[in-house]
């Protein structure tokens, strides 16, 4: 019995030395639990997202920081504001003085008004001259008509007289031929002693009178021919004379009209220059385009010259209009649509972000994609504009435009193991598709 007891005690001690230590069992259990938790963790839902960086801005362009520029070149005379000061729309920011010599004359506007008035008087005089010339042309045309009618009547009368004298001349020639025949017969009778000398002399006297009448009728007929030619010449002369006068008056009228048009053009140019000078005088006061805070003064020195279009200050409009401009990769832009939910983390704002679990994130704020640029902005990145989500917590009032941000555009829910596999292989996120049968039936 003692021997068996000793053998049993020896074997039991060896067996006891071969047992697994308690610490090892604990470690094994912990590892098993961790493995099970990790496996379970891999099947937890993870919301895919697209990451981007950017800065805080305003949704509407009019509410973004604006550069106040000078419309004209000049020299800074005085400042009326300081940086950080609130200004109202129309407040004078600074005053400048002229640096172009053509605008140095303090009486420039008055002198230009005098020149303009002189030109206007010249325009009125030319307008009156045009009216007078038109009246003159009308009078000449009426006179031409009257003179032409008178000359035509005179020509008609000369023609009628010529015809009458022609008939009388023919009649006298017939009478002369008859008288000549009578004289010849009676001369023969007188030579034969058949008639007395007294009778013959009477017949001879009648013959000579007939010859004188023929000569007179011929002279009158020739005179009427000359009168007719003179009447025709007078008619032609009247037409030529009045045509020349009307042509000269018309030429003078056209020249005056041309001068009037040139004067009108010069008046328009002078009025334009005068208006420009008046507007330029108003540009000596650079005013605030809208209400806001002066956040930066660019040109500061008194006496410093500025060029046309140079910025002199930056004004931030007072508005609660906030948005985020975020830049994402080109490969991710097809997956983003307007209306997508976004989580935003602001620089300087304490936050604890779990991009795949937005519900447990702390210090982030919700947003909605409002605008997606159609062209790339810089470094191959595309810009998207995110506005506050009306269904989420309001963005802090302490935020300042230009602050940096980080954002996550939320996409589809997938298992964690799938997201790890996707990231390891460099695949893009999964596009969210609504697989609700009701929606499909609705379509």
Short mmCIF file of N, CA, C and O in Angstrom, two decimals, residues 198-269:
data_model
loop_
_atom_site.label_atom_id
_atom_site.label_comp_id
_atom_site.label_asym_id
_atom_site.label_seq_id
_atom_site.Cartn_x
_atom_site.Cartn_y
_atom_site.Cartn_z
N UNK A 198 -52.75 161.39 -167.13
CA UNK A 198 -53.26 161.45 -165.74
C UNK A 198 -53.72 160.08 -165.28
O UNK A 198 -53.43 159.63 -164.16
N UNK A 199 -54.44 159.41 -166.17
CA UNK A 199 -54.92 158.06 -165.81
C UNK A 199 -53.74 157.12 -165.62
O UNK A 199 -53.73 156.30 -164.67
N UNK A 200 -52.74 157.22 -166.44
CA UNK A 200 -51.58 156.34 -166.36
C UNK A 200 -50.82 156.60 -165.06
O UNK A 200 -50.37 155.68 -164.38
N UNK A 201 -50.68 157.86 -164.72
CA UNK A 201 -49.98 158.19 -163.49
C UNK A 201 -50.74 157.68 -162.27
O UNK A 201 -50.15 157.23 -161.27
N UNK A 202 -52.05 157.70 -162.32
CA UNK A 202 -52.86 157.18 -161.22
C UNK A 202 -52.62 155.68 -161.05
O UNK A 202 -52.47 155.16 -159.93
N UNK A 203 -52.60 154.97 -162.22
CA UNK A 203 -52.36 153.52 -162.18
C UNK A 203 -50.95 153.23 -161.70
O UNK A 203 -50.72 152.31 -160.91
N UNK A 204 -49.98 154.05 -162.15
CA UNK A 204 -48.59 153.86 -161.72
C UNK A 204 -48.45 154.09 -160.24
O UNK A 204 -47.73 153.38 -159.52
N UNK A 205 -49.18 155.07 -159.68
CA UNK A 205 -49.15 155.36 -158.25
C UNK A 205 -49.70 154.18 -157.45
O UNK A 205 -49.16 153.77 -156.40
N UNK A 206 -50.80 153.58 -157.90
CA UNK A 206 -51.35 152.42 -157.21
C UNK A 206 -50.35 151.24 -157.23
O UNK A 206 -50.22 150.49 -156.24
N UNK A 207 -49.64 151.10 -158.37
CA UNK A 207 -48.67 150.02 -158.49
C UNK A 207 -47.54 150.20 -157.48
O UNK A 207 -47.11 149.26 -156.80
N UNK A 208 -47.07 151.42 -157.40
CA UNK A 208 -45.98 151.69 -156.44
C UNK A 208 -46.45 151.50 -155.00
O UNK A 208 -45.70 150.99 -154.14
N UNK A 209 -47.69 151.89 -154.71
CA UNK A 209 -48.23 151.69 -153.37
C UNK A 209 -48.35 150.19 -153.04
O UNK A 209 -48.05 149.75 -151.91
N UNK A 210 -48.73 149.40 -154.00
CA UNK A 210 -48.82 147.94 -153.78
C UNK A 210 -47.44 147.37 -153.52
O UNK A 210 -47.27 146.49 -152.66
N UNK A 211 -46.43 147.86 -154.23
CA UNK A 211 -45.06 147.38 -154.02
C UNK A 211 -44.60 147.75 -152.62
O UNK A 211 -43.94 146.96 -151.92
N UNK A 212 -44.96 148.97 -152.17
CA UNK A 212 -44.57 149.40 -150.82
C UNK A 212 -45.27 148.54 -149.77
O UNK A 212 -44.69 148.16 -148.73
N UNK A 213 -46.55 148.23 -150.02
CA UNK A 213 -47.26 147.38 -149.05
C UNK A 213 -46.64 145.97 -148.97
O UNK A 213 -46.55 145.38 -147.90
N UNK A 214 -46.21 145.45 -150.07
CA UNK A 214 -45.55 144.13 -150.06
C UNK A 214 -44.28 144.18 -149.24
O UNK A 214 -44.00 143.29 -148.43
N UNK A 215 -43.52 145.25 -149.45
CA UNK A 215 -42.27 145.39 -148.69
C UNK A 215 -42.54 145.53 -147.21
O UNK A 215 -41.87 144.92 -146.37
N UNK A 216 -43.59 146.32 -146.90
CA UNK A 216 -43.95 146.50 -145.48
C UNK A 216 -44.42 145.18 -144.87
O UNK A 216 -44.03 144.82 -143.74
N UNK A 217 -45.28 144.46 -145.62
CA UNK A 217 -45.77 143.18 -145.11
C UNK A 217 -44.63 142.19 -144.94
O UNK A 217 -44.59 141.42 -143.96
N UNK A 218 -43.67 142.22 -145.83
CA UNK A 218 -42.51 141.31 -145.71
C UNK A 218 -41.68 141.67 -144.48
O UNK A 218 -41.23 140.80 -143.74
N UNK A 219 -41.50 142.97 -144.26
CA UNK A 219 -40.73 143.40 -143.09
C UNK A 219 -41.43 142.99 -141.78
O UNK A 219 -40.80 142.54 -140.83
N UNK A 220 -42.75 143.19 -141.77
CA UNK A 220 -43.47 142.80 -140.56
C UNK A 220 -43.42 141.28 -140.34
O UNK A 220 -43.31 140.80 -139.22
N UNK A 221 -43.50 140.54 -141.49
CA UNK A 221 -43.41 139.06 -141.35
C UNK A 221 -42.05 138.64 -140.83
O UNK A 221 -41.95 137.76 -139.96
N UNK A 222 -41.00 139.27 -141.30
CA UNK A 222 -39.64 138.97 -140.82
C UNK A 222 -39.49 139.38 -139.36
O UNK A 222 -38.82 138.70 -138.57
N UNK A 223 -40.13 140.51 -138.99
CA UNK A 223 -40.06 140.95 -137.60
C UNK A 223 -40.75 139.95 -136.67
O UNK A 223 -40.27 139.65 -135.59
N UNK A 224 -41.89 139.44 -137.16
CA UNK A 224 -42.60 138.45 -136.33
C UNK A 224 -41.79 137.16 -136.21
O UNK A 224 -41.80 136.52 -135.16
N UNK A 225 -41.07 136.78 -137.24
CA UNK A 225 -40.20 135.62 -137.15
C UNK A 225 -39.10 135.85 -136.12
O UNK A 225 -38.77 134.97 -135.32
N UNK A 226 -38.58 137.07 -136.12
CA UNK A 226 -37.55 137.40 -135.13
C UNK A 226 -38.14 137.42 -133.73
O UNK A 226 -37.52 136.93 -132.75
N UNK A 227 -39.37 137.95 -133.59
CA UNK A 227 -40.03 137.95 -132.28
C UNK A 227 -40.28 136.52 -131.78
O UNK A 227 -40.12 136.22 -130.59
N UNK A 228 -40.68 135.64 -132.72
CA UNK A 228 -40.90 134.24 -132.32
C UNK A 228 -39.60 133.59 -131.86
O UNK A 228 -39.56 132.87 -130.85
N UNK A 229 -38.51 133.83 -132.57
CA UNK A 229 -37.21 133.27 -132.17
C UNK A 229 -36.78 133.83 -130.82
O UNK A 229 -36.26 133.10 -129.97
N UNK A 230 -37.02 135.16 -130.64
CA UNK A 230 -36.68 135.76 -129.35
C UNK A 230 -37.52 135.17 -128.21
O UNK A 230 -37.03 134.97 -127.09
N UNK A 231 -38.80 134.90 -128.50
CA UNK A 231 -39.66 134.31 -127.47
C UNK A 231 -39.19 132.91 -127.11
O UNK A 231 -39.17 132.51 -125.93
N UNK A 232 -38.81 132.13 -128.12
CA UNK A 232 -38.27 130.79 -127.85
C UNK A 232 -36.97 130.87 -127.05
O UNK A 232 -36.75 130.11 -126.11
N UNK A 233 -36.11 131.82 -127.45
CA UNK A 233 -34.85 132.00 -126.73
C UNK A 233 -35.09 132.43 -125.28
O UNK A 233 -34.42 131.97 -124.36
N UNK A 234 -36.08 133.32 -125.10
CA UNK A 234 -36.39 133.80 -123.76
C UNK A 234 -36.91 132.66 -122.88
O UNK A 234 -36.55 132.55 -121.71
N UNK A 235 -37.75 131.79 -123.47
CA UNK A 235 -38.26 130.64 -122.72
C UNK A 235 -37.12 129.72 -122.30
O UNK A 235 -37.04 129.29 -121.14
N UNK A 236 -36.23 129.45 -123.23
CA UNK A 236 -35.07 128.61 -122.90
C UNK A 236 -34.18 129.27 -121.86
O UNK A 236 -33.66 128.63 -120.94
N UNK A 237 -33.99 130.58 -122.01
CA UNK A 237 -33.15 131.32 -121.06
C UNK A 237 -33.75 131.31 -119.66
O UNK A 237 -33.04 131.16 -118.66
N UNK A 238 -35.07 131.47 -119.60
CA UNK A 238 -35.74 131.46 -118.28
C UNK A 238 -35.54 130.11 -117.60
O UNK A 238 -35.20 130.02 -116.42
N UNK A 239 -35.76 129.04 -118.33
CA UNK A 239 -35.59 127.70 -117.76
C UNK A 239 -34.16 127.47 -117.29
O UNK A 239 -33.92 126.95 -116.20
N UNK A 240 -33.19 127.88 -118.14
CA UNK A 240 -31.79 127.69 -117.76
C UNK A 240 -31.43 128.54 -116.55
O UNK A 240 -30.74 128.08 -115.63
N UNK A 241 -31.91 129.80 -116.54
CA UNK A 241 -31.57 130.72 -115.46
C UNK A 241 -32.13 130.22 -114.12
O UNK A 241 -31.41 130.14 -113.11
N UNK A 242 -33.40 129.87 -114.14
CA UNK A 242 -34.02 129.44 -112.88
C UNK A 242 -33.53 128.05 -112.45
O UNK A 242 -33.44 127.75 -111.26
N UNK A 243 -33.24 127.22 -113.43
CA UNK A 243 -32.67 125.91 -113.07
C UNK A 243 -31.33 126.08 -112.38
O UNK A 243 -31.01 125.39 -111.40
N UNK A 244 -30.52 127.02 -112.89
CA UNK A 244 -29.22 127.30 -112.27
C UNK A 244 -29.41 127.86 -110.85
O UNK A 244 -28.72 127.44 -109.91
N UNK A 245 -30.37 128.78 -110.68
CA UNK A 245 -30.61 129.33 -109.35
C UNK A 245 -31.12 128.27 -108.37
O UNK A 245 -30.68 128.20 -107.22
N UNK A 246 -32.03 127.42 -108.84
CA UNK A 246 -32.56 126.36 -107.97
C UNK A 246 -31.46 125.36 -107.62
O UNK A 246 -31.36 124.89 -106.47
N UNK A 247 -30.60 125.05 -108.61
CA UNK A 247 -29.50 124.12 -108.35
C UNK A 247 -28.54 124.67 -107.31
O UNK A 247 -28.09 123.95 -106.40
N UNK A 248 -28.22 125.97 -107.44
CA UNK A 248 -27.34 126.58 -106.45
C UNK A 248 -27.97 126.59 -105.06
O UNK A 248 -27.31 126.31 -104.05
N UNK A 249 -29.27 126.93 -105.01
CA UNK A 249 -29.96 126.93 -103.71
C UNK A 249 -30.03 125.52 -103.13
O UNK A 249 -29.85 125.32 -101.91
N UNK A 250 -30.27 124.51 -104.00
CA UNK A 250 -30.33 123.13 -103.53
C UNK A 250 -28.96 122.67 -103.03
O UNK A 250 -28.85 121.96 -102.01
N UNK A 251 -27.90 123.05 -103.76
CA UNK A 251 -26.55 122.71 -103.32
C UNK A 251 -26.22 123.36 -101.98
O UNK A 251 -25.64 122.72 -101.08
N UNK A 252 -26.61 124.62 -101.84
CA UNK A 252 -26.40 125.32 -100.57
C UNK A 252 -27.20 124.66 -99.45
O UNK A 252 -26.72 124.51 -98.31
N UNK A 253 -28.41 124.20 -99.80
CA UNK A 253 -29.25 123.50 -98.81
C UNK A 253 -28.60 122.19 -98.37
O UNK A 253 -28.53 121.89 -97.17
N UNK A 254 -28.11 121.41 -99.35
CA UNK A 254 -27.46 120.14 -99.01
C UNK A 254 -26.21 120.37 -98.17
O UNK A 254 -25.93 119.62 -97.22
N UNK A 255 -25.46 121.40 -98.53
CA UNK A 255 -24.25 121.72 -97.75
C UNK A 255 -24.61 122.12 -96.33
O UNK A 255 -23.95 121.72 -95.37
N UNK A 256 -25.67 122.90 -96.20
CA UNK A 256 -26.10 123.31 -94.85
C UNK A 256 -26.61 122.11 -94.05
O UNK A 256 -26.34 121.99 -92.85
N UNK A 257 -27.35 121.21 -94.71
CA UNK A 257 -27.83 120.01 -94.02
C UNK A 257 -26.65 119.15 -93.56
O UNK A 257 -26.64 118.61 -92.44
N UNK A 258 -25.64 119.01 -94.43
CA UNK A 258 -24.44 118.26 -94.05
C UNK A 258 -23.74 118.91 -92.86
O UNK A 258 -23.32 118.23 -91.92
N UNK A 259 -23.64 120.25 -92.91
CA UNK A 259 -23.04 120.95 -91.77
C UNK A 259 -23.86 120.78 -90.50
O UNK A 259 -23.31 120.65 -89.40
N UNK A 260 -25.18 120.77 -90.66
CA UNK A 260 -26.05 120.57 -89.49
C UNK A 260 -25.84 119.17 -88.90
O UNK A 260 -25.78 119.01 -87.67
N UNK A 261 -25.74 118.18 -89.77
CA UNK A 261 -25.50 116.82 -89.28
C UNK A 261 -24.17 116.71 -88.54
O UNK A 261 -24.07 116.06 -87.50
N UNK A 262 -23.14 117.36 -89.10
CA UNK A 262 -21.84 117.36 -88.42
C UNK A 262 -21.95 118.07 -87.06
O UNK A 262 -21.38 117.62 -86.06
N UNK A 263 -22.67 119.17 -87.05
CA UNK A 263 -22.85 119.90 -85.79
C UNK A 263 -23.61 119.06 -84.77
O UNK A 263 -23.27 119.04 -83.58
N UNK A 264 -24.64 118.34 -85.25
CA UNK A 264 -25.39 117.46 -84.36
C UNK A 264 -24.49 116.36 -83.79
O UNK A 264 -24.57 116.02 -82.61
N UNK A 265 -23.62 115.82 -84.65
CA UNK A 265 -22.67 114.81 -84.17
C UNK A 265 -21.71 115.38 -83.14
O UNK A 265 -21.41 114.75 -82.13
N UNK A 266 -21.22 116.61 -83.40
CA UNK A 266 -20.32 117.25 -82.44
C UNK A 266 -21.04 117.54 -81.12
O UNK A 266 -20.46 117.41 -80.04
N UNK A 267 -22.33 117.94 -81.22
CA UNK A 267 -23.11 118.21 -80.01
C UNK A 267 -23.27 116.93 -79.20
O UNK A 267 -23.11 116.92 -77.97
N UNK A 268 -23.59 115.83 -79.89
CA UNK A 268 -23.73 114.55 -79.19
C UNK A 268 -22.43 114.14 -78.52
O UNK A 268 -22.41 113.67 -77.37
N UNK A 269 -21.32 114.35 -79.23
CA UNK A 269 -20.02 114.02 -78.65
C UNK A 269 -19.71 114.90 -77.44
O UNK A 269 -19.23 114.41 -76.41
#
